[in-house]
Short mmCIF file of C-alpha atoms and ligand atoms in Angstrom, two decimals:
data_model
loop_
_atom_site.label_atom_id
_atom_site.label_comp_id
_atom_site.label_asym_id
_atom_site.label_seq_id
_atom_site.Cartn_x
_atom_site.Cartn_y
_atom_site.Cartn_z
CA UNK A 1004 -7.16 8.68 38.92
CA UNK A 1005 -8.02 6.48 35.62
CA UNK A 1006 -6.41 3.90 33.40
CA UNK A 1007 -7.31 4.24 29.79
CA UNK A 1008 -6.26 2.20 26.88
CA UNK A 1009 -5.27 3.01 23.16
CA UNK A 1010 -5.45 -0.04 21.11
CA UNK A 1011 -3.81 -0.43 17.56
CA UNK A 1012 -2.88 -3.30 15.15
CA UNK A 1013 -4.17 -6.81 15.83
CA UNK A 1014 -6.00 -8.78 18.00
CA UNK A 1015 -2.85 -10.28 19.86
CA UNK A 1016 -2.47 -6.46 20.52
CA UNK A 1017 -6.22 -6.30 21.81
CA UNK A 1018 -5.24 -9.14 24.15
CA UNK A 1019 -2.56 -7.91 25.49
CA UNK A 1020 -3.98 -4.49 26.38
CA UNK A 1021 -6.41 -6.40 28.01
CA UNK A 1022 -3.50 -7.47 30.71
CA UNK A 1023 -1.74 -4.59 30.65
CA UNK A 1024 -5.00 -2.72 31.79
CA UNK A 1025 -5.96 -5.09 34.56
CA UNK A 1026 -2.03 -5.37 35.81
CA UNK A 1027 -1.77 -1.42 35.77
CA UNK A 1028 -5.89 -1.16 37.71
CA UNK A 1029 -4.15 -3.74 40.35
CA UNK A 1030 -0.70 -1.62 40.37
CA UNK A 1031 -2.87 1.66 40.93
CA UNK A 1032 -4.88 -0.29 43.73
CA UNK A 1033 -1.54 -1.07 45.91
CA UNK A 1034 -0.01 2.78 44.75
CA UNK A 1035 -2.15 5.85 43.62
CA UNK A 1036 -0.47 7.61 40.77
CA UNK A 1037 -1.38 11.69 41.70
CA UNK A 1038 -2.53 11.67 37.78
CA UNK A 1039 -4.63 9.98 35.02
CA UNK A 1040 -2.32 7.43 32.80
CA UNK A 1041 -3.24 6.48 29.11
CA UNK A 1042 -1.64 3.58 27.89
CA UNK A 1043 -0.99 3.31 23.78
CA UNK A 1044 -0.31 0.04 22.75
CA UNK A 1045 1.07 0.89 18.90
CA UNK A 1046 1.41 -1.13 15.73
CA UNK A 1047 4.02 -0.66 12.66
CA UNK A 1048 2.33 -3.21 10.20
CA UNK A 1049 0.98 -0.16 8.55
CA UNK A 1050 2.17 3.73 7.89
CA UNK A 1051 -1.85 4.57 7.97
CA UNK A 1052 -1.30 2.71 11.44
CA UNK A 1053 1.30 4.79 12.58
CA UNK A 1054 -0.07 7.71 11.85
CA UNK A 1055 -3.18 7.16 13.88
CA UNK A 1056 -1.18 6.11 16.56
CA UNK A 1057 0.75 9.61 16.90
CA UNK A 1058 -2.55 11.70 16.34
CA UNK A 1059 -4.19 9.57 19.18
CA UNK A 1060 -1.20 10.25 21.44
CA UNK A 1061 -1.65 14.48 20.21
CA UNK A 1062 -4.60 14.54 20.75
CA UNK A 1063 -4.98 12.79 24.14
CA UNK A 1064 -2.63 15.09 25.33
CA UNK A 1065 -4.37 18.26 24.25
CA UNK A 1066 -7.38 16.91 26.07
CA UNK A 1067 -5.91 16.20 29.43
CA UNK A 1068 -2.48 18.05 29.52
CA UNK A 1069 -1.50 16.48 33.23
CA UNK A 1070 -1.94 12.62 32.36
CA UNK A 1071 1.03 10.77 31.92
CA UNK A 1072 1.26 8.38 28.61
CA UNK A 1073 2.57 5.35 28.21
CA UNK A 1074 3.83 4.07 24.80
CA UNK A 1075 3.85 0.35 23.69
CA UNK A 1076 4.09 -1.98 20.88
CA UNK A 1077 5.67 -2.90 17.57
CA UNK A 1078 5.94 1.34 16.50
CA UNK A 1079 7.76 2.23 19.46
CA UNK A 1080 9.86 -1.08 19.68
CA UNK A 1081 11.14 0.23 15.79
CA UNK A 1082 11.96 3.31 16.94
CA UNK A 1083 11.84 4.75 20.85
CA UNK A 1084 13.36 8.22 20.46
CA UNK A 1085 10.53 8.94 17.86
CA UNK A 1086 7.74 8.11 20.04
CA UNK A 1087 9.74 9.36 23.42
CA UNK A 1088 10.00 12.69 21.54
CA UNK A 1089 5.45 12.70 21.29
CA UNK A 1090 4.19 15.56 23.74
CA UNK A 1091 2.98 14.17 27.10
CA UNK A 1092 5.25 10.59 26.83
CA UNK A 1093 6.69 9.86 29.62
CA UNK A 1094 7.51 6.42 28.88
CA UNK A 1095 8.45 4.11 25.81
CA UNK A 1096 8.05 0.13 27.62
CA UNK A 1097 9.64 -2.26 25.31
CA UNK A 1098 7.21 -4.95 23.90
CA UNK A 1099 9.23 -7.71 25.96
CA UNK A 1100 8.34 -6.18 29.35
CA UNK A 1101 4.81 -5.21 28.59
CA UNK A 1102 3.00 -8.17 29.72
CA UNK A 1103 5.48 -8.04 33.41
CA UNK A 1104 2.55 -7.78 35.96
CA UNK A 1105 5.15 -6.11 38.31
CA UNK A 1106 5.90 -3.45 35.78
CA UNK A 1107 2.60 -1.87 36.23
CA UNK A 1108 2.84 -2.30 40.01
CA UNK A 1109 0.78 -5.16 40.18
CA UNK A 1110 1.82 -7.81 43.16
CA UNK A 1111 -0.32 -10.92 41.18
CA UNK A 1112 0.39 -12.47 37.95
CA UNK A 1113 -3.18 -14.11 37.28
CA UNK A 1114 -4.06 -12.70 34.19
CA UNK A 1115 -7.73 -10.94 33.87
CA UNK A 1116 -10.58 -12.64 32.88
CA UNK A 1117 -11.54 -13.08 29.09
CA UNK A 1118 -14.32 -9.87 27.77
CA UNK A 1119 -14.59 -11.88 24.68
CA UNK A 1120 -16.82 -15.08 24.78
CA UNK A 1121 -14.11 -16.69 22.14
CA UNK A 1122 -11.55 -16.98 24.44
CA UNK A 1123 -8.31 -16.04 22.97
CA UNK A 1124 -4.86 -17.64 24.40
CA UNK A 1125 -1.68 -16.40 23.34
CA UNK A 1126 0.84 -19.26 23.16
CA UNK A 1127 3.69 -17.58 20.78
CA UNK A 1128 5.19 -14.47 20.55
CA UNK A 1129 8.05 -13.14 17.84
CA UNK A 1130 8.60 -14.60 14.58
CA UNK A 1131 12.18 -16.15 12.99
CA UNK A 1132 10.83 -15.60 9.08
CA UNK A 1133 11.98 -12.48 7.45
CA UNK A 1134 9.07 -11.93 4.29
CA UNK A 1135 10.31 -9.06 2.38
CA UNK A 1136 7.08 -6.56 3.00
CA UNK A 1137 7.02 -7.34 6.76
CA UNK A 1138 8.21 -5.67 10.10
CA UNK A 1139 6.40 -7.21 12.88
CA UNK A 1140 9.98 -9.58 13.84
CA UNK A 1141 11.54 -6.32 14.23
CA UNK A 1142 8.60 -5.35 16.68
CA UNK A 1143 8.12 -8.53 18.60
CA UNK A 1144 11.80 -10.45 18.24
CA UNK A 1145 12.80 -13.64 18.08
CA UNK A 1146 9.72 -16.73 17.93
CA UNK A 1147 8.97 -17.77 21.67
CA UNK A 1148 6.68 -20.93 22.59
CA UNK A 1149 4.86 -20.62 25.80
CA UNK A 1150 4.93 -23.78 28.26
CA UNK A 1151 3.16 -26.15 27.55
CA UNK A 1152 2.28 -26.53 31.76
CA UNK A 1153 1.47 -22.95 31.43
CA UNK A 1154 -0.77 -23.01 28.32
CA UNK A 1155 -3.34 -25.84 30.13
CA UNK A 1156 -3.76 -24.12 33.36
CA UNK A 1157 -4.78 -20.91 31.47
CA UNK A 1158 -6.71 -22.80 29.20
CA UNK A 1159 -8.07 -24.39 32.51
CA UNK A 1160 -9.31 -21.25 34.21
CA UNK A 1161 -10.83 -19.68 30.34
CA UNK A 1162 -13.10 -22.68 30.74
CA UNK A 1163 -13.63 -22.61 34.51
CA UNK A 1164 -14.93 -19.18 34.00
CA UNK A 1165 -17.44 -20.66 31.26
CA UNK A 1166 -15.60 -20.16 28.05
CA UNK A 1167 -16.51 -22.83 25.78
CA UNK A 1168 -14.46 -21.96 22.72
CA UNK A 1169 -10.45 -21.04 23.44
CA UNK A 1170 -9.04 -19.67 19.94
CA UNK A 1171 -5.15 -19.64 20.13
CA UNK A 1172 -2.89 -17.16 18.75
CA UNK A 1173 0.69 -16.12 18.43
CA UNK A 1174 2.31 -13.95 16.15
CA UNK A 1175 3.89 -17.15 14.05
CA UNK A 1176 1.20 -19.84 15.49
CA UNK A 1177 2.87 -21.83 13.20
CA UNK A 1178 6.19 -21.76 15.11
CA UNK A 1179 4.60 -22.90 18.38
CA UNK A 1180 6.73 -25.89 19.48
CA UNK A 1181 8.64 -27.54 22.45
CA UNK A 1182 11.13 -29.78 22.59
CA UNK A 1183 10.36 -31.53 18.94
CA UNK A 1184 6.74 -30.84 19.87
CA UNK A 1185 4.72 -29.06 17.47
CA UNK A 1186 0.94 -26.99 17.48
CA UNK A 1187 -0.93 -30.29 16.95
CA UNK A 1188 0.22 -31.74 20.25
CA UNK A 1189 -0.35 -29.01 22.05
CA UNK A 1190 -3.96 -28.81 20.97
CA UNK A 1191 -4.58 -32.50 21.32
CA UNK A 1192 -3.00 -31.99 24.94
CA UNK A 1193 -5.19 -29.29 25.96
CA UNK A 1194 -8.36 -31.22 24.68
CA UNK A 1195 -7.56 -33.76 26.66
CA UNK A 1196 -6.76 -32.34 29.46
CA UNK A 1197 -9.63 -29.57 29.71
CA UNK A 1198 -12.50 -32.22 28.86
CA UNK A 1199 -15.19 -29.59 29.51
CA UNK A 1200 -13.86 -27.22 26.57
CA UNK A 1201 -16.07 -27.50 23.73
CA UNK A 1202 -14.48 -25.66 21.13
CA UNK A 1203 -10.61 -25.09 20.23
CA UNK A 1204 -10.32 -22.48 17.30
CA UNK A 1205 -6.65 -21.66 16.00
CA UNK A 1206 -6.30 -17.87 14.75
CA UNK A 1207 -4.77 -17.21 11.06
CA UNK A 1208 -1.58 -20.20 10.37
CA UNK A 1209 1.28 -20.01 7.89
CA UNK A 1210 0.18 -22.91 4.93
CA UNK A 1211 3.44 -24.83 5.31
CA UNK A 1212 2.49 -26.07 8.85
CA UNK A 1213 -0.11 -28.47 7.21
CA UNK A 1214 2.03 -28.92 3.88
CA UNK A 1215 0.10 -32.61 2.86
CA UNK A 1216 3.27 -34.57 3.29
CA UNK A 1217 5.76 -32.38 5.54
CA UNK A 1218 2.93 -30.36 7.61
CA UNK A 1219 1.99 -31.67 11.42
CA UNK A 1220 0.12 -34.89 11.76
CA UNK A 1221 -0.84 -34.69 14.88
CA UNK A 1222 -2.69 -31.02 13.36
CA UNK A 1223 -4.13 -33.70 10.57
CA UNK A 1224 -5.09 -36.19 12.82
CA UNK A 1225 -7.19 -33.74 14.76
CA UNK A 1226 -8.85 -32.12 11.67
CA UNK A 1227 -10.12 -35.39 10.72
CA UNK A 1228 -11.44 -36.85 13.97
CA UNK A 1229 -12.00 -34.39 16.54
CA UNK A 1230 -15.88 -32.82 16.60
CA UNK A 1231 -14.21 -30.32 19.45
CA UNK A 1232 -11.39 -29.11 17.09
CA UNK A 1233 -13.31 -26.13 15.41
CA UNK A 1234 -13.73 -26.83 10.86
CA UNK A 1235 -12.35 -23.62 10.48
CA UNK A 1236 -8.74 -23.00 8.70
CA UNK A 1237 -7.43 -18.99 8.58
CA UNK A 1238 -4.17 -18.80 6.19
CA UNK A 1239 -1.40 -16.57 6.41
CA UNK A 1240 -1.55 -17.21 2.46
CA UNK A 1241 -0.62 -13.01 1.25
CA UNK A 1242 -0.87 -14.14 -2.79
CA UNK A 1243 -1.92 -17.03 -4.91
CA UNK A 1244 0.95 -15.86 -7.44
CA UNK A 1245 4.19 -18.66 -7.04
CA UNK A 1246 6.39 -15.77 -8.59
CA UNK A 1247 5.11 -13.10 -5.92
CA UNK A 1248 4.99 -15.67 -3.21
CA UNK A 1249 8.88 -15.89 -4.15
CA UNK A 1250 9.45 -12.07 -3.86
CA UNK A 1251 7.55 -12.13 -0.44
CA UNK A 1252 10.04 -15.06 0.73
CA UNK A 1253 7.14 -17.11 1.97
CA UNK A 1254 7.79 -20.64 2.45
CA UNK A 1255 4.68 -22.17 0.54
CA UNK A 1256 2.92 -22.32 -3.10
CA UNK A 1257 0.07 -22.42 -4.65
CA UNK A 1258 0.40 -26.39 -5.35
CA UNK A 1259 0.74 -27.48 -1.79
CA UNK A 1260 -2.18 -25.05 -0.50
CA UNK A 1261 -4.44 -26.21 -3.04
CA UNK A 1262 -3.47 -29.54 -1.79
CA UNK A 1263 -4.13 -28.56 1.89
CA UNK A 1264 -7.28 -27.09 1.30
CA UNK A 1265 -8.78 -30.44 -0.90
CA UNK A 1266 -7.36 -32.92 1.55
CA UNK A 1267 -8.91 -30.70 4.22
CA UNK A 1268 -11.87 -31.00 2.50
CA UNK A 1269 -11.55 -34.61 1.84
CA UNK A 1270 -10.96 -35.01 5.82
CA UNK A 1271 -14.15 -32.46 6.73
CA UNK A 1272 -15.98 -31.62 3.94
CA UNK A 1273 -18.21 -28.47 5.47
CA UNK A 1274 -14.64 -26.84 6.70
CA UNK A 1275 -14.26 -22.86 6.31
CA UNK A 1276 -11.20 -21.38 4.90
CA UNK A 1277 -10.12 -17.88 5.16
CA UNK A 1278 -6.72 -16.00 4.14
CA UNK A 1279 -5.08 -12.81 4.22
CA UNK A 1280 -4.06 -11.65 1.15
CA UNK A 1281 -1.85 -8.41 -0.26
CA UNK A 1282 -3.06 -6.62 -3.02
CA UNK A 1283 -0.44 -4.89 -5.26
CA UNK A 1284 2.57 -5.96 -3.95
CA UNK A 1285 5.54 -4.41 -5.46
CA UNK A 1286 6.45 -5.98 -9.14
CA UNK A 1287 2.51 -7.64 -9.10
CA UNK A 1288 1.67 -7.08 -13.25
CA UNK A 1289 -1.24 -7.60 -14.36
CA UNK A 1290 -0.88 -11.52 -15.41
CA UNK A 1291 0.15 -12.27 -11.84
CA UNK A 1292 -2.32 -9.90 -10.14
CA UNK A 1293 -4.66 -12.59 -12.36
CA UNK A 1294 -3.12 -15.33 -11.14
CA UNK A 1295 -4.16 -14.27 -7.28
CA UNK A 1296 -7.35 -13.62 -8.72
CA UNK A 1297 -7.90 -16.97 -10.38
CA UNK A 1298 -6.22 -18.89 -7.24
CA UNK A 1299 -8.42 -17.40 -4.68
CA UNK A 1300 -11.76 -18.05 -6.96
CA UNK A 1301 -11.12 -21.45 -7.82
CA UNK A 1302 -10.16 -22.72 -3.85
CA UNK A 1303 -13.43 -21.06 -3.25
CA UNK A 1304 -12.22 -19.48 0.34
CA UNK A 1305 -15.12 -17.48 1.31
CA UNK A 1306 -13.12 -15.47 4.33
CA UNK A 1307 -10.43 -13.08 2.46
CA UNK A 1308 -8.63 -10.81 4.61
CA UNK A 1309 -7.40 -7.92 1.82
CA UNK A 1310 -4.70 -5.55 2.78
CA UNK A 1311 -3.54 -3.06 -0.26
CA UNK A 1312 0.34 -3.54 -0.18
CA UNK A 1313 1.48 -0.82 2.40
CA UNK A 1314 5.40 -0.18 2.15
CA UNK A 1315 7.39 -0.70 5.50
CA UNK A 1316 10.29 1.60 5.78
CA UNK A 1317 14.16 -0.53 5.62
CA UNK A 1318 12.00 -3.77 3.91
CA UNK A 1319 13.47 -5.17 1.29
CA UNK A 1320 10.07 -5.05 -0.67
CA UNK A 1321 9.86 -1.41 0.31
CA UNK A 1322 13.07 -1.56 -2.47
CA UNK A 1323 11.30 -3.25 -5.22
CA UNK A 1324 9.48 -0.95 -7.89
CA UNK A 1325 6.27 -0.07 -6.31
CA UNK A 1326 2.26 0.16 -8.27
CA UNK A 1327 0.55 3.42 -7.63
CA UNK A 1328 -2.02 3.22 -4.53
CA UNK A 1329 -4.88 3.53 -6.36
CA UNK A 1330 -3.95 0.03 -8.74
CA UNK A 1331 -3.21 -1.37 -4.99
CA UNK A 1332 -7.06 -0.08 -3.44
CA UNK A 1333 -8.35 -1.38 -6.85
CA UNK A 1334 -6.93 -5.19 -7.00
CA UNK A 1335 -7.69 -5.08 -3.35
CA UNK A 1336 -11.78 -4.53 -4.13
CA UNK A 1337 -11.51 -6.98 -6.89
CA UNK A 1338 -10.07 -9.53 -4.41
CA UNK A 1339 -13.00 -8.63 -1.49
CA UNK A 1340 -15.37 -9.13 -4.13
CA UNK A 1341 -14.43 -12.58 -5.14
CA UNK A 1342 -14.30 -13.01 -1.24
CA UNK A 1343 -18.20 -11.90 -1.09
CA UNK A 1344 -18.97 -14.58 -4.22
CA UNK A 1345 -17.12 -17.50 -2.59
CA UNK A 1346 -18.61 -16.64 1.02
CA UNK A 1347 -22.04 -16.63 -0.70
CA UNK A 1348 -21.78 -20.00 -2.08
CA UNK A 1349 -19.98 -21.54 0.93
CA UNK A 1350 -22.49 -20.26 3.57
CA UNK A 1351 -25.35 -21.25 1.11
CA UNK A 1352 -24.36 -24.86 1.54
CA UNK A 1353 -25.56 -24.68 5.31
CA UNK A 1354 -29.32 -23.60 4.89
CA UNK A 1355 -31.60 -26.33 6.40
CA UNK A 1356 -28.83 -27.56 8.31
CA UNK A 1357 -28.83 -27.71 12.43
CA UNK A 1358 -25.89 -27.09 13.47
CA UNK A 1359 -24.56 -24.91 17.32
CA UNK A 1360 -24.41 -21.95 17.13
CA UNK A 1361 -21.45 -20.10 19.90
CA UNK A 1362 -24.17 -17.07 20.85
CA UNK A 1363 -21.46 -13.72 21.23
CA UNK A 1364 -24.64 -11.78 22.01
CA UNK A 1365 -28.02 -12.49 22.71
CA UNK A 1366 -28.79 -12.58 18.77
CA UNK A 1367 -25.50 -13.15 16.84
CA UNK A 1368 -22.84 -15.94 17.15
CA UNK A 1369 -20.38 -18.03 15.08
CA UNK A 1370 -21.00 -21.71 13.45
CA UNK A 1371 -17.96 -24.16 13.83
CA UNK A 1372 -17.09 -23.03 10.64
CA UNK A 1373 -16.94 -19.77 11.55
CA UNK A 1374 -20.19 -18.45 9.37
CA UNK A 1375 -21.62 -15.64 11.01
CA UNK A 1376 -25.22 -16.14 12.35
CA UNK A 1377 -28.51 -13.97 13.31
CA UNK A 1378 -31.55 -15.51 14.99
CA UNK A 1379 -34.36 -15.17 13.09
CA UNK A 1380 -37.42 -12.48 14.18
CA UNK A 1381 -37.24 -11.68 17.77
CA UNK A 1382 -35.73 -14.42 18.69
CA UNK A 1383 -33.15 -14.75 21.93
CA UNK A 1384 -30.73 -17.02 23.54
CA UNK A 1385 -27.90 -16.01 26.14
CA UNK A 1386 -24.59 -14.53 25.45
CA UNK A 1387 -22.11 -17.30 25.78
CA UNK A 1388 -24.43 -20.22 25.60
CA UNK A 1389 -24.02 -22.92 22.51
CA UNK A 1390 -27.41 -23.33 20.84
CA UNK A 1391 -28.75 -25.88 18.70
CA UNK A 1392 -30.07 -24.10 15.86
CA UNK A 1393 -31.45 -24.39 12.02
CA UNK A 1394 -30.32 -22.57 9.24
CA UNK A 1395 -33.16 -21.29 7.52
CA UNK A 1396 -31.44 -18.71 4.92
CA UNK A 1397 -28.99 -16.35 3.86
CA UNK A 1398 -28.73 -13.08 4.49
CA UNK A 1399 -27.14 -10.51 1.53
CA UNK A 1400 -24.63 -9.24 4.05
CA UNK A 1401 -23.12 -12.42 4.35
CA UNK A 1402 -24.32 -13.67 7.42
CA UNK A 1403 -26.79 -16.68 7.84
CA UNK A 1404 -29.96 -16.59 9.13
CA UNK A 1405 -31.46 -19.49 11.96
CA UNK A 1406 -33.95 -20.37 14.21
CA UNK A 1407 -33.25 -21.72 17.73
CA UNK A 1408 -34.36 -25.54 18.41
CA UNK A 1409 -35.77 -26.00 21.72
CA UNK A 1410 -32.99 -28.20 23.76
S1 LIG B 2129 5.78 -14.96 9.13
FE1 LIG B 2129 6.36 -13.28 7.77
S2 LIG B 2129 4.53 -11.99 7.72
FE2 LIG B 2129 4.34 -13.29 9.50
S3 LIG B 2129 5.19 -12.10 11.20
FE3 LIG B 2129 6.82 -13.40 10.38
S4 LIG B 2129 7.93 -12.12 8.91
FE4 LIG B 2129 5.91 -11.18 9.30
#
């Protein structure tokens, strides 16, 4: 009998599913289910998300009418009875209990190895902030820190198994913190105590935890001296508007991330910067859809993320006077193409350069920076392997081009 997964929503998501398919493959080892089980992992940060999520579940059911399904994740955690209610369901697991090894019958708790050659290593779950377009706390629950103990021996067996870059993530990275401990002393404590990892990579931050004057040193400290702590900065930024920053109820401005990036900058000058970003967020005129605009090309961040505004049902943005769709699909292509003109002038910086490439197949990989990169002609390396490359040119798709240097 099989195990099959149905992955929605974000890559903390993907991870997850990736434990929740080798726990239930153990579990099914010690006690044969009679039938196939599909397990849905949902998300609720979008309706469009939703939606696919209940036609998946439809038609999975049509196709194999005796499987049993399994329902997980932020959509079901919002509302069980709906999902419960979806033909062939015979179980809603709350998103607290999902990653329980002994809840898919599974006797051991080592999680499974790492498919992806970037490593990732969840070290928060749940978020404590309450932005007016967002959900996902009503999903996930209350901000939780893994231990620190914890953290390093997983970290320990990623790079046992030959991972050389670890990228952390969390719902609220931000919030990480133990004791009066923040995210900066937990990455300087598991670079030094996994000397053999090469490359520590944080996934997408909220601004205000590297605020110039308020933000974490320790976070600073690494950015400016530490080759192994990856250039490469993703914001949780969602406008570059101060009034619509306000009506989100996010905890930073435009003044102290322009300061963050150019002291970044300062500290490491070929560092990349990405953000996610909502397009036409309820109230957004035209004047502070321009402001966005004008923010994002001026900090030059070549990596936007751009989500039209999607309304969440009981938000209190979801209350505010809304913009048609198609002004929110609009602002959200002007914003991806200001994203394609700052990516092309931040990746044309690197041509001639040799840099290391992190090879994710035999022909593609990732700079520190995070610039995507193709090897030039025919040429191979390994999946996995860092290679010493030069950059030769770039590409119009935004990626770079390189050739391999013999080591
Ligand atoms: S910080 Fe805001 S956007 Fe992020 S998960 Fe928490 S409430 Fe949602």
């Amino acid at each position: 009998m099989s195990i099959s997964l149905l992955t929605f929503g974000c890559r903390l998501n993907a991870h997850e599913s990736d434990s929740m398919a080798h726990y239930a493959r153990q579990g099914q080892a010690n006690d044969a289910h009679e039938t196939d089980t599909i397990i849905v992992n949902t998300c609720t940060v979008t309706a469009e998300a939703e939606r696919q999520a209940r036609q998946a579940i439809r038609r999975a059911h049509r196709k194999n009418p005796e499987a049993r399904i399994i329902v997980t994740g932020c959509a079901s955690e919002r509302n069980k009875a709906q999902w419960a209610a979806l033909p062939g369901v015979q179980r809603i697991v709350p998103n607290a209990d999902k990653m329980t090894p002994a809840l898919w019958g599974a006797h051991s708790a080592t999680p499974p190895p790492s498919r992806h050659i970037r490593a990732l290593l969840q070290v928060q779950q749940g978020c404590d902030h309450r932005c007016t377009f967002c959900v996902i706390p009503f999903g996930r629950g209350d901000s939780t820190s893994t231990p620190l103990e914890e953290v390093i021996q997983r970290g320990r067996i990623l790079s046992e198994d030959g991972h050389h870059e670890i990228v952390l993530t969390g719902v609220d990275l931000a919030s990480w913190r133990i004791d009066d401990q923040g995210l900066g002393f937990l990455c300087h404590r598991l670079l030094q105590e996994i000397p053999a990892l090469h490359r520590l990579r944080l996934s997408s931050i909220d601004p205000i935890l590297l605020d110039p004057d308020k933000g974490d040193r320790l976070l600073w400290d690494l950015i400016a001296n530490e080759p192994r702590f990856m250039p490469h900065l993703h914001l949780s930024l969602q406008a570059g508007s101060d009034l619509i920053l306000k009506r989100m109820k996010r905890r930073h401005n435009t003044t102290r991330v322009a300061a963050l990036i150019a002291r970044a900058r300062q500290l490491r000058p070929t560092i990349g910067f990405g953000a996610d970003v909502i397009a036409g967020f309820p109230t957004e005129t035209d004047e502070l859809f321009n402001e966005t605009h004008d923010f994002l090309l001026e900090q030059q961040i070549p990596f936007l993320h751009v989500f039209p505004y999607s309304e969440r049902p009981n938000t209190p943005a979801a209350r505010m006077p809304a913009l048609p769709k198609a002004i929110r699909q609009e602002r959200a292509a002007q914003l991806r193409q200001v994203g394609d003109t700052n990516r092309a002038l931040f990746l044309s910086r690197f041509i001639g350069d040799e840099t290391t490439i992190l090879m994710e197949s035999a022909t593609t990989g990732h700079t520190p920076e995070f610039a995507n990169v193709q090897l030039e002609d025919s040429q191979h390396s390994t999946r996995g392997m860092l290679q010493p490359c030069c950059i030769t040119r770039q590409n119009n798709d935004g990626t770079l081009l390189a050739r391999t240097i013999p080591s």
